[in-house]
Coordinates of C-alpha atoms in Angstrom, one line a residue:
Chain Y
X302 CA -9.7 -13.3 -19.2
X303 CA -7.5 -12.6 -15.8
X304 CA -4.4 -10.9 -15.7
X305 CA -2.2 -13.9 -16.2
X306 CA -3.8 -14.9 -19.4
X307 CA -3.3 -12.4 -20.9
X308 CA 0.4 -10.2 -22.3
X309 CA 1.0 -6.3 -22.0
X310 CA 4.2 -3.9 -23.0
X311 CA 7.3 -5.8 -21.8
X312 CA 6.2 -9.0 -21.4
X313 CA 9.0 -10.2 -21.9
X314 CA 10.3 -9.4 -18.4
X315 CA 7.4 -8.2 -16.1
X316 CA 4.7 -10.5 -15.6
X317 CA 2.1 -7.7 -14.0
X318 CA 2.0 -4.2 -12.3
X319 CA -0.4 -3.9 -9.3
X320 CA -1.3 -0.5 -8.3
X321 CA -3.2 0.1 -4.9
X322 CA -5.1 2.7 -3.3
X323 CA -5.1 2.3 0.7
X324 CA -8.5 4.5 1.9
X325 CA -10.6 4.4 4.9
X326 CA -13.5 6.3 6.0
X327 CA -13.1 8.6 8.7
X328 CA -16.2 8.0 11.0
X329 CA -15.3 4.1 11.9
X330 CA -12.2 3.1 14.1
X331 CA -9.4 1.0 11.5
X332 CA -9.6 -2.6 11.5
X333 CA -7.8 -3.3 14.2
X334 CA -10.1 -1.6 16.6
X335 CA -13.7 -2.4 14.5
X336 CA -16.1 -4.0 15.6
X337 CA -18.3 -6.8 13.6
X338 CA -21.2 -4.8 13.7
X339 CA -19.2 -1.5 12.0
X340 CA -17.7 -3.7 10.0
X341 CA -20.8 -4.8 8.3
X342 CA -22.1 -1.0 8.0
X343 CA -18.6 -0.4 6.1
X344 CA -19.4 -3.4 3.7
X345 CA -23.1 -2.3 2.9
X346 CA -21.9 1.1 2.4
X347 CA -19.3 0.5 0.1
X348 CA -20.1 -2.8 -2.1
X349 CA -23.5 -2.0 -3.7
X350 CA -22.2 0.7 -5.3
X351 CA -19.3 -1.7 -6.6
X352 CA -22.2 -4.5 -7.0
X353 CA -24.0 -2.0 -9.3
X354 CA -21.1 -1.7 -11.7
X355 CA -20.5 -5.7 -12.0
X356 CA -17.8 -6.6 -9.5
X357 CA -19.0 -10.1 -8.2
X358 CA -18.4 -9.8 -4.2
X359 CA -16.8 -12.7 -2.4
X360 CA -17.6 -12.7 1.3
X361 CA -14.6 -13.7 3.1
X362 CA -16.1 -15.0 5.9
X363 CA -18.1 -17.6 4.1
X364 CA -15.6 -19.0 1.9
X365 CA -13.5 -22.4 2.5
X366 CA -9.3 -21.2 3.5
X367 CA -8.5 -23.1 0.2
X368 CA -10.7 -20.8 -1.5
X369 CA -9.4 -17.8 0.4
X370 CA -5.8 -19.1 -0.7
X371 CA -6.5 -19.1 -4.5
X372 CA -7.4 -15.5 -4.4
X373 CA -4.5 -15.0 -2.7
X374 CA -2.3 -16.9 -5.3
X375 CA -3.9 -14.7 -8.0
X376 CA -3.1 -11.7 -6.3
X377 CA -6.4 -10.4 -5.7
X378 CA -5.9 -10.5 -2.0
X379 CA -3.4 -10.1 0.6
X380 CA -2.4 -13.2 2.8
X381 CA -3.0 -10.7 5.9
X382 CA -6.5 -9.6 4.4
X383 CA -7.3 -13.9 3.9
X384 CA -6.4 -13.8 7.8
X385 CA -8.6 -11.4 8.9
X386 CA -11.3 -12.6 11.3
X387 CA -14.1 -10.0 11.3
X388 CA -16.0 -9.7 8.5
X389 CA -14.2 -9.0 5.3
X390 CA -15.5 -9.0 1.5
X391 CA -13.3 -9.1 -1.7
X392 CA -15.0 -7.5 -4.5
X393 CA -13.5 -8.7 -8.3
X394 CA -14.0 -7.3 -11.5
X395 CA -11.8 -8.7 -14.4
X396 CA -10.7 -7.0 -17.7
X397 CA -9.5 -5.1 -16.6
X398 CA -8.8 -6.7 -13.3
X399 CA -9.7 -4.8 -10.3
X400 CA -9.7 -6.0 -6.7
X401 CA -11.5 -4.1 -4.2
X402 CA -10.6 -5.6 -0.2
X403 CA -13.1 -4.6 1.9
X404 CA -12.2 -4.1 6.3
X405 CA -9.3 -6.3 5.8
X406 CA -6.1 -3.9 6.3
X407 CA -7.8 -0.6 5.6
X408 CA -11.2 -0.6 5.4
X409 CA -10.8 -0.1 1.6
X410 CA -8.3 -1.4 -0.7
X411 CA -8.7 -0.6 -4.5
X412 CA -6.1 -2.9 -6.4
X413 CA -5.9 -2.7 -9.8
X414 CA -4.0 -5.5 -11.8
X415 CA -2.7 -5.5 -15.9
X416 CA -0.4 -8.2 -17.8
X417 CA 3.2 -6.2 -18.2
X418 CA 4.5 -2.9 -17.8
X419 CA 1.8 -0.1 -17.6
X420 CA 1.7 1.9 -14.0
X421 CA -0.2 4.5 -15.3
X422 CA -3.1 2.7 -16.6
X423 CA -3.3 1.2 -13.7
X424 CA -3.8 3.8 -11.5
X425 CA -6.3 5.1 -13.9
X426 CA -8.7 2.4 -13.8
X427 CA -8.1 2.4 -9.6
X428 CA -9.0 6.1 -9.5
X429 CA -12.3 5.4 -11.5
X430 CA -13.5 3.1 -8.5
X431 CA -12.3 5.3 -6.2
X432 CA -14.0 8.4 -7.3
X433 CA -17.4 6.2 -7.3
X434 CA -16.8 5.6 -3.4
X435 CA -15.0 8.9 -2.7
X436 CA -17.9 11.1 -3.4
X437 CA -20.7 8.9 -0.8
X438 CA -18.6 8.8 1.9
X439 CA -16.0 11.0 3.7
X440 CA -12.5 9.4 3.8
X441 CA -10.2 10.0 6.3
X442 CA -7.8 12.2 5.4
X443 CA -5.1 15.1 7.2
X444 CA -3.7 18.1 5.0
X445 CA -0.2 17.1 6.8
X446 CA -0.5 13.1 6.6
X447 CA -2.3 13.2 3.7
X448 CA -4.9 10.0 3.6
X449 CA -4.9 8.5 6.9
X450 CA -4.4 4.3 6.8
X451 CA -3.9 1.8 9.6
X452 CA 0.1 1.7 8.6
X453 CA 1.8 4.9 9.4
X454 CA 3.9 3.6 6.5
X455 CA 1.3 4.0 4.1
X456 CA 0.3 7.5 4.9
X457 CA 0.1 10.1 2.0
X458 CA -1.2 9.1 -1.3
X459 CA -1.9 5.8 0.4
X460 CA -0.5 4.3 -3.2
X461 CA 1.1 1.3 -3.7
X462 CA 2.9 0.4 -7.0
X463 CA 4.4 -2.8 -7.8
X464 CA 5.8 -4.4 -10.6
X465 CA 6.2 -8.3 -11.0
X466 CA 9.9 -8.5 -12.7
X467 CA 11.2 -11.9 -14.1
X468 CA 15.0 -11.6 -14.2
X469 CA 17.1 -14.8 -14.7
X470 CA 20.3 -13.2 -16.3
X471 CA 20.7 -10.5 -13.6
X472 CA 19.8 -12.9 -10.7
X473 CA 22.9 -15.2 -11.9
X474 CA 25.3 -12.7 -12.0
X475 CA 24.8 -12.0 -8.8
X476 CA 24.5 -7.9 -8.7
X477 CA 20.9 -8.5 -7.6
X478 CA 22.1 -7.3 -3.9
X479 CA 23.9 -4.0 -4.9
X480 CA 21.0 -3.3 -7.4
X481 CA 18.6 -4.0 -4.0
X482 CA 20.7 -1.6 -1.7
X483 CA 20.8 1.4 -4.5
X484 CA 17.3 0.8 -4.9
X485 CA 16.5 1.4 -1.1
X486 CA 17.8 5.2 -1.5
X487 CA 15.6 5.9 -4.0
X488 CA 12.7 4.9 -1.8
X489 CA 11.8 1.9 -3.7
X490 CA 12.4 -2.1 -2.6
X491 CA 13.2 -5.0 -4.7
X492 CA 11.9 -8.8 -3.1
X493 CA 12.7 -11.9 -4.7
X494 CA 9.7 -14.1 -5.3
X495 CA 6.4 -14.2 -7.1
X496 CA 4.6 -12.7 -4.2
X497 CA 4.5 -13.3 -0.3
X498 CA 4.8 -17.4 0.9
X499 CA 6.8 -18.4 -2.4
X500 CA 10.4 -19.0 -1.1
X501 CA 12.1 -20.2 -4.4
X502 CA 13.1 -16.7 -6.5
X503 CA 13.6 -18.6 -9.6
X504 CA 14.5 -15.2 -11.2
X505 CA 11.1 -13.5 -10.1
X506 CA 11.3 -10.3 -8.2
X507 CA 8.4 -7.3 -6.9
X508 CA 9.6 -3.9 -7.4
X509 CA 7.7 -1.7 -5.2
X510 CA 7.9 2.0 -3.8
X511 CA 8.4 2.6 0.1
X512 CA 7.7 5.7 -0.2
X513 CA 4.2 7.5 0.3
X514 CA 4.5 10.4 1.9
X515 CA 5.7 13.7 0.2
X516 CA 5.5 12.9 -3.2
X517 CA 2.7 12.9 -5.4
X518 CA 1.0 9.9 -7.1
X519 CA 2.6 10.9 -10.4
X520 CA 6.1 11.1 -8.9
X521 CA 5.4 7.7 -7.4
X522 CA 4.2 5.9 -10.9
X523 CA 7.0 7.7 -13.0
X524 CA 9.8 6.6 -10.5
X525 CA 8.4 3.2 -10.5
X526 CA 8.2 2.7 -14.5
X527 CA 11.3 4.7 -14.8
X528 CA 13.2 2.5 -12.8
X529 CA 11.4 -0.5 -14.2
X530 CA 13.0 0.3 -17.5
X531 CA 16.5 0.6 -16.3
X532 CA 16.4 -2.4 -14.2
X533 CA 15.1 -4.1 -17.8
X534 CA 18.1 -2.6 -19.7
X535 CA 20.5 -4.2 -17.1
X536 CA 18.6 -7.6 -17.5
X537 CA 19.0 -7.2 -21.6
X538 CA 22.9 -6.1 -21.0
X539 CA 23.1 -9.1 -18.9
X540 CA 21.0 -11.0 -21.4
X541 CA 23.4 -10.0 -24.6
X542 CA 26.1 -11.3 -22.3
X543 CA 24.6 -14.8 -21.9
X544 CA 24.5 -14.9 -25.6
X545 CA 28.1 -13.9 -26.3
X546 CA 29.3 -17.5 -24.4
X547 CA 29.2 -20.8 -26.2
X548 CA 25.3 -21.3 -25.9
X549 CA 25.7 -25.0 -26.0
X550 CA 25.4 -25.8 -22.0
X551 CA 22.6 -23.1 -21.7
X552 CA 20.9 -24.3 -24.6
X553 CA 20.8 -28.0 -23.0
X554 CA 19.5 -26.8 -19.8
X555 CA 16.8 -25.1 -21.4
X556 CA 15.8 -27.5 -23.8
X557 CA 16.0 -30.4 -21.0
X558 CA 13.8 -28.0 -18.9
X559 CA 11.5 -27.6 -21.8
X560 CA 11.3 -31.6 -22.3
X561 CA 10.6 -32.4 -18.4
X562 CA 7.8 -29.6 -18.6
X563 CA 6.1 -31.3 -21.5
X564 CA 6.3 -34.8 -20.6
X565 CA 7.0 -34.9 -16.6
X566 CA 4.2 -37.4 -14.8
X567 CA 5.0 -35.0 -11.6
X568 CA 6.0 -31.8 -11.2
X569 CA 6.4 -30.6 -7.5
X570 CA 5.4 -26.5 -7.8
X571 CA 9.0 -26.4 -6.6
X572 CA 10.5 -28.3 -10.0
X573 CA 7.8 -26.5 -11.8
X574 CA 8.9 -23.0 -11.1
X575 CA 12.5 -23.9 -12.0
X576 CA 11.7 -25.7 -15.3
X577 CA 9.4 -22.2 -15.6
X578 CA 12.1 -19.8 -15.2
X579 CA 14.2 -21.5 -17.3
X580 CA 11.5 -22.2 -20.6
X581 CA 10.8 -18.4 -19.6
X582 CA 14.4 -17.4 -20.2
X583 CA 14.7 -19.8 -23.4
X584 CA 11.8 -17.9 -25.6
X585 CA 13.7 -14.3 -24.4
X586 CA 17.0 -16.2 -25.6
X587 CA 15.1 -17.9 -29.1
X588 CA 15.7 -21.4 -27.6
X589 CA 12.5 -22.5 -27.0
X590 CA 9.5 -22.1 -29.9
X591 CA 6.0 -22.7 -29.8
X592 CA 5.3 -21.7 -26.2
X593 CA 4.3 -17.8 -25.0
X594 CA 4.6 -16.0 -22.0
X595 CA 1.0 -15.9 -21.3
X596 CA 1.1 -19.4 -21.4
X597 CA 3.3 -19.1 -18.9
X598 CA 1.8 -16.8 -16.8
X599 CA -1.5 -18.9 -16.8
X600 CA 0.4 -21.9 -15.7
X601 CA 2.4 -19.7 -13.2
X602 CA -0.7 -19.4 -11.1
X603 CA -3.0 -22.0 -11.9
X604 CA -0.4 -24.6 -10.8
X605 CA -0.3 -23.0 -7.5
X606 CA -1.4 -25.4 -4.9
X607 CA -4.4 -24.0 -4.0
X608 CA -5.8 -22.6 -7.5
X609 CA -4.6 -26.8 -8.7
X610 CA -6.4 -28.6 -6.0
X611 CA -9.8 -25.8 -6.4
X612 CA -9.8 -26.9 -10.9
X613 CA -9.8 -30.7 -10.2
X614 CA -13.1 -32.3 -10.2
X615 CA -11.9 -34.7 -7.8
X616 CA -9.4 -33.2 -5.2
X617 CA -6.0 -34.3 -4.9
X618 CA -6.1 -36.0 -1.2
X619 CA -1.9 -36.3 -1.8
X620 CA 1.0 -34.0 -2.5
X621 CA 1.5 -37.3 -5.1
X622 CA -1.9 -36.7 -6.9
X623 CA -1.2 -32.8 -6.6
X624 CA 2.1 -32.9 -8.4
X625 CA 0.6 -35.6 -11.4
X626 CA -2.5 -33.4 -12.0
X627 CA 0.2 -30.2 -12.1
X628 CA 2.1 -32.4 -15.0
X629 CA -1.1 -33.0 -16.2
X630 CA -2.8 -29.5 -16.2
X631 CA 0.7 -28.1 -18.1
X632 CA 0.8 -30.7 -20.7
X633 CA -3.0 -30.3 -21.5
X634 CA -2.1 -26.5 -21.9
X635 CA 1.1 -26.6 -24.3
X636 CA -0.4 -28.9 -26.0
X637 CA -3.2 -27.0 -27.0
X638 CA -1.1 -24.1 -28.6
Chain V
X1436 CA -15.2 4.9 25.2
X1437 CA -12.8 4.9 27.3
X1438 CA -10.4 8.0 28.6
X1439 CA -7.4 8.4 30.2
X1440 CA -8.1 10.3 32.9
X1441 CA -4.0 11.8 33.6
X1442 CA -3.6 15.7 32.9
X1443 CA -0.8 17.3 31.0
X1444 CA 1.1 19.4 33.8
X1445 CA 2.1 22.3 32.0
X1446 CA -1.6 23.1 30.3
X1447 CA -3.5 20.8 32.7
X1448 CA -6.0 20.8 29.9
X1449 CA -4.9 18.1 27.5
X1450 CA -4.5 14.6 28.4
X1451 CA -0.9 13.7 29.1
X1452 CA 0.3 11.2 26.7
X1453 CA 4.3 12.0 26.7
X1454 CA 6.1 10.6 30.0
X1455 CA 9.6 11.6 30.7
X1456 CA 11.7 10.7 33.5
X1457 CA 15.2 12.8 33.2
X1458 CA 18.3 11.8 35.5
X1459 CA 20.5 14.8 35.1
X1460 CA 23.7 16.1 37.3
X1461 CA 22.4 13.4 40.2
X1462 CA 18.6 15.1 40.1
X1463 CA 15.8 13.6 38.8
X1464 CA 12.7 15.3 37.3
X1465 CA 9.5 13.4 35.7
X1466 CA 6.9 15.0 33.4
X1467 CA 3.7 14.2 32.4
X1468 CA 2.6 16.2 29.3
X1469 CA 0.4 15.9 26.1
X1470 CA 1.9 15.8 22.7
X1471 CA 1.6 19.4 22.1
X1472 CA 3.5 20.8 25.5
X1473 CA 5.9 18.0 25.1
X1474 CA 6.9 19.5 21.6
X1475 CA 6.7 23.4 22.6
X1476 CA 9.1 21.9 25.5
X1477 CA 11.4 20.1 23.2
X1478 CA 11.4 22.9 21.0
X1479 CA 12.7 25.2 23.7
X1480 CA 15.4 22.7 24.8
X1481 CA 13.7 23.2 28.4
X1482 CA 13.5 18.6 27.6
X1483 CA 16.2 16.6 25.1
X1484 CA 14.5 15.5 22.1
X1485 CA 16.0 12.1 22.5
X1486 CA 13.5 10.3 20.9
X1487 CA 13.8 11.5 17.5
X1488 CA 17.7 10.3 18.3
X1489 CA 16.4 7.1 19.3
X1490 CA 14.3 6.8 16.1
X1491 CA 16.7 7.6 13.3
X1492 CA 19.5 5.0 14.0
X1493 CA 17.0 2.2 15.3
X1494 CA 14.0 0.1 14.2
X1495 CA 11.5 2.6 14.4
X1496 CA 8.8 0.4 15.7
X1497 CA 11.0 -0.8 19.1
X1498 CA 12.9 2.6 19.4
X1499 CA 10.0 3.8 21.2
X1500 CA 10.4 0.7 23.5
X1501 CA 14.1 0.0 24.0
X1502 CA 14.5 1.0 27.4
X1503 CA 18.3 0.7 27.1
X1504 CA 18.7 3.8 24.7
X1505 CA 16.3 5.8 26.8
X1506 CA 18.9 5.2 29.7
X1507 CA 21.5 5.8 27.7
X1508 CA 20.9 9.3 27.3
X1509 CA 19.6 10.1 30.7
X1510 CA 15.7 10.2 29.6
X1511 CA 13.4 7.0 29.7
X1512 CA 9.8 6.5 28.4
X1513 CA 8.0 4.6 31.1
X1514 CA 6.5 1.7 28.9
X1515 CA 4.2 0.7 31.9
X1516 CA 2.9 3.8 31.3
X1517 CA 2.4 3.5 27.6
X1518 CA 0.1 0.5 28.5
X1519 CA -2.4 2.6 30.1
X1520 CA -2.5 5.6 27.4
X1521 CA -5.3 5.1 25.4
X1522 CA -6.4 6.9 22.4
X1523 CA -9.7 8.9 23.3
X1524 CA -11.3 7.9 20.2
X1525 CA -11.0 4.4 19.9
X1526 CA -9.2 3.1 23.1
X1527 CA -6.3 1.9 21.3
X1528 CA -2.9 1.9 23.6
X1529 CA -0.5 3.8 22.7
X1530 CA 1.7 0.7 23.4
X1531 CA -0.4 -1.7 21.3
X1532 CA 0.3 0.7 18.6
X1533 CA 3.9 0.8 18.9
X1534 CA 4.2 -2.6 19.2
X1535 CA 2.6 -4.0 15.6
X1536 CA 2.8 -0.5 14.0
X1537 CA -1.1 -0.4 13.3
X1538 CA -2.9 2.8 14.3
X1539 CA -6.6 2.3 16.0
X1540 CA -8.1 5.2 14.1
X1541 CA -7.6 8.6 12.4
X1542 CA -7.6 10.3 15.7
X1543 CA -4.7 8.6 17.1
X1544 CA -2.5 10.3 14.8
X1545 CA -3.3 13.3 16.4
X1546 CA -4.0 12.1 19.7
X1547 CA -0.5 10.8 20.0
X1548 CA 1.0 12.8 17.4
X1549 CA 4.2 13.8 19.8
X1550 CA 4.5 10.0 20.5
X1551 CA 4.1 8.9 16.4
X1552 CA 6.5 12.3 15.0
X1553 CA 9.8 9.9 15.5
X1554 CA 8.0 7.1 14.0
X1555 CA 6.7 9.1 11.1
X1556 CA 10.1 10.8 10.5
X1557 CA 12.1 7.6 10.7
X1558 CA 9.5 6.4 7.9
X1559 CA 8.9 9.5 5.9
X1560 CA 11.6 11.7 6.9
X1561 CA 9.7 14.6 8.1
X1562 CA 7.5 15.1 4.8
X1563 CA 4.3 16.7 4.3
X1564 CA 1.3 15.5 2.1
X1565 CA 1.8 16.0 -1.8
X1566 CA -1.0 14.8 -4.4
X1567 CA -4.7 13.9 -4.5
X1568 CA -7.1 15.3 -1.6
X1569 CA -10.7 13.5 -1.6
X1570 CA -13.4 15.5 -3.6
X1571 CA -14.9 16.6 -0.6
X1572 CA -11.9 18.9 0.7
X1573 CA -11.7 19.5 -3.6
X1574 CA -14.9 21.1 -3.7
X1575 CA -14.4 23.1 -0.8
X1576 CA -10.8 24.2 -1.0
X1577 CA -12.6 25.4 -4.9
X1578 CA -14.6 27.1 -2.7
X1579 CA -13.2 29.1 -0.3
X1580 CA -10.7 29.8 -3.3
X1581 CA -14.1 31.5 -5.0
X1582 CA -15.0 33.1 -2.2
X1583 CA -11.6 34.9 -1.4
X1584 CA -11.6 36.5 -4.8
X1585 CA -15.3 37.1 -4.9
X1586 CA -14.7 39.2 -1.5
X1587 CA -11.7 40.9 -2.9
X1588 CA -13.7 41.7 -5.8
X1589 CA -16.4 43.5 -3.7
X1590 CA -13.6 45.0 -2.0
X1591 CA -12.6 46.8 -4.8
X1592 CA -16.3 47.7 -6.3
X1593 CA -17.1 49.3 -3.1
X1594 CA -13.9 51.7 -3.2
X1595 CA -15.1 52.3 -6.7
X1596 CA -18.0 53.0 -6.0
X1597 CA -19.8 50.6 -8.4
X1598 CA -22.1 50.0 -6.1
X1599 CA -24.3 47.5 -8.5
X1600 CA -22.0 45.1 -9.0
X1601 CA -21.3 45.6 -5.3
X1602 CA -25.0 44.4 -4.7
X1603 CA -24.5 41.3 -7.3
X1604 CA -21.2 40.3 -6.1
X1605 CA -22.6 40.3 -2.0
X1606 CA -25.3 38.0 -3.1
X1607 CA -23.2 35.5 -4.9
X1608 CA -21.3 35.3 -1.6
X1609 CA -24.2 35.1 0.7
X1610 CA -25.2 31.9 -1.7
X1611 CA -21.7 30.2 -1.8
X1612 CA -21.6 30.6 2.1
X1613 CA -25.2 28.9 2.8
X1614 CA -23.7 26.2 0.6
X1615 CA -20.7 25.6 2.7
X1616 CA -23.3 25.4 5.9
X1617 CA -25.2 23.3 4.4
X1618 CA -22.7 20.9 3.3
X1619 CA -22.1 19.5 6.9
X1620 CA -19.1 19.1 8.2
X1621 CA -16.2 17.7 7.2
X1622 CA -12.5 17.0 8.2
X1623 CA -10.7 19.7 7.6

């Protein structure tokens, strides 16, 4: 079971924390400057050991783009590490899910993804793989800069923690842009969208911190969850607000939304991420029954484009059969609850 | 591997990586120095630290490279120039690194460390390192923690004349140093 079947503390309004641990080993040049042939030392230094605890390695290089792209819309990849030319492995575990990048923007990313709210966990289960490797093989690292990574903006702890926020009542009311600005001071950024290469918001954003260098991992994670929670109590203000008007034209949007989801013959990923957002909002609100967030979660990704067109048994050859197995695919799913 | 083969002109040991060119009362004066003359320099006002003005107003990846801010406070960094400084490690340029902001290897941050400190500060604002240190460094900051206090220790034994525990606590040192020999050598 992946990340997006699955439900974790807060549910309700983040979808997933990611935490990441940006490492590289201090006797090969970074990626940018490596060559094939160091590349493919890096890789049979560092995925047997992964290989001996059950991560199933995926070797970039081999793999058709579509392919490439699904990991990508599961957020086990980066869409700069899918673009990489050199050799490149992904190395997945699942339950829970970790995602080790291999030479792609540092010669070793450890990415750790859970359902909901949980930082800390996360970083746990990072720093377990990361101790595995850390012992074999010397990683670059400066008492000043702390660990030493191909972005001068990922120096220090090298960590990366990012929360997956769904936020409908806040995004109407517009503060969404002051909340984004007072965030930046605290070293932290707020994006709208369920990851890079999605343009519609649809009430999704990825809190992340900016901030590496100079604070410590624990620092980082509290500030993140910390945060988190505040940002969640504005949504629930904004929420209770919503529910103080006459319901009656939010009610009908939702329950229309609900209706096209469950008996559409196409659904463009487009319409599909509206109708999502809103269904999402309208079990938070007690409109719509019967239907969970993992459910939505699970439909989230697999009715990405890539992910759709990859769990066909024939594939789609138009944007027309791509849209009616999508209506398909959801209906076969709320159905089966 | 490749080098750059310019000297700094104030050690004329290290490999000049800093390039000034300073217009000042009608004179002009250019310098060619390595990171670490270029900051002693700056640090004695002898040179304007204008780069670290450039960097905390502008994009920090073209402040290095807008030519019309260099001018505008007398000083210019001559971006041919950057073209041709490589790192000694990997051969990176300096000016492929300002451009897409990724670093060839763990030595260019201290082979250009002059050249990346505005960069650094723009992004970090000057901090130092906090948090986890690989187990390597662990084991042998543990160690040279040990050995401090073991020495002290011995310090003491011998001014009181315990000269037994003088003899155990040299031994336990000579072993904790052969380990640290042993254990090859690492980054810090």
């Amino acid at each position: 079971m992946a990340w997006y079947n699955d439900r974790g503390k807060a549910s309700e309004s983040v979808l997933c924390t990611k935490v990441q641990l940006r490492r590289n080993l201090g006797a090969y040049p970074f990626p940018v400057s490596l060559e094939a042939a160091s590349a493919n030392e890096i890789l049979q230094k560092l995925s047997p050991p992964l290989e001996a605890l059950g991560f199933r390695k995926i070797n970039f290089s081999d793999i058709s783009a579509i392919m490439a792209t699904s990991y990508v819309e599961k957020h086990y990849a980066s869409p700069a590490f899918a673009s990489v030319g050199g050799p490149h492995v992904l190395l997945l575990q699942e339950k829970p899910d970790i995602a080790v990048t291999l030479c792609g923007e540092d010669h070793l990313r450890i990415c750790c993804i859970l359902p909901g709210l949980d930082p800390k966990e996360a970083f746990a289960h990072a720093s377990e793989i990361e101790r595995v490797l850390d012992g074999e093989n010397e990683l670059a690292f400066d008492p000043d800069l702390g660990y030493l990574t191909q972005s001068p903006a990922d120096l220090g702890t090298g960590l990366s923690v990012s929360v997956m926020l769904f936020l409908p009542a806040l995004a109407e009311s517009l503060c969404i842009g002051s909340l984004a600005s007072h965030l930046g001071k605290l070293g932290l950024s707020l994006r709208g969208g369920f990851g890079e290469g999605v343009s519609t918001s649809c009430g999704l954003f990825e809190l992340s911190n900016r901030v590496t260098l100079g604070k410590d991992e624990n620092e980082i994670l509290s500030l993140v969850e910390e945060v988190t929670l505040q940002i969640l109590e504005r949504e629930e203000e904004a929420r209770r607000a919503i529910r103080k008007e006459p319901l009656d034209r939010l009610t009908d949007r939702i329950r229309r939304s609900e209706a096209i989801l469950k008996s559409a013959l196409l659904l463009s990923s487009e319409e599909f991420l509206r109708l999502f957002a809103d269904v999402r909002l309208g079990i938070a609100l007690g409109i719509v029954r019967g239907i969970t967030y993992e459910q939505l979660s699970t439909l989230l990704v697999e009715g990405m484009p890539a992910t759709l067109t990859l769990s066909a048994d024939t594939t789609p050859r138009s944007e027309h059969a791509r849209d009616a197995l999508r209506a398909k695919r959801v209906q076969a799913l709320l159905h089966e609850a | 591997m490749i080098k750059s083969t310019m000297l700094c002109e104030q050690c004329k040991k290290r490999t000049a990586t800093v390039f000034y060119n300073e217009k000042l009362n009608g004179r002009s004066r250019s310098l060619s120095l390595c990171g670490e003359c270029a900051s002693k320099l700056r640090e004695s006002g002898e040179i304007r630290d204008v780069t670290s003005m450039i960097g905390s107003f502008a994009d920090p990846f073209s402040a290095l490279q807008d030519e019309r801010f260099g001018d505008f406070f007398g000083l210019r960094i001559l971006r041919a120039k950057e073209e041709k400084i490589l790192c000694p490690c990997c051969g990176r340029a300096l000016a492929a690194i300002l451009n897409d902001g990724k670093v060839g290897c763990a030595e260019c941050y201290s082979a250009f460390s002059g050249e990346l400190s505005p960069l650094l500060r723009s992004l970090h604002g000057g901090a130092t390192h906090r948090g986890r240190i690989p187990s390597r460094l662990l084991a042998r900051r543990a160690r040279i923690e040990q050995l401090s206090r073991l020495r002290e220790e011995l310090q003491k034994a011998i001014t009181e004349e315990k000269f037994e525990e003088a003899a155990r606590l040299r031994d336990e040192i000579r072993v904790l140093e052969e380990q640290k020999e042993g254990n090859g050598n690492g980054l810090v």
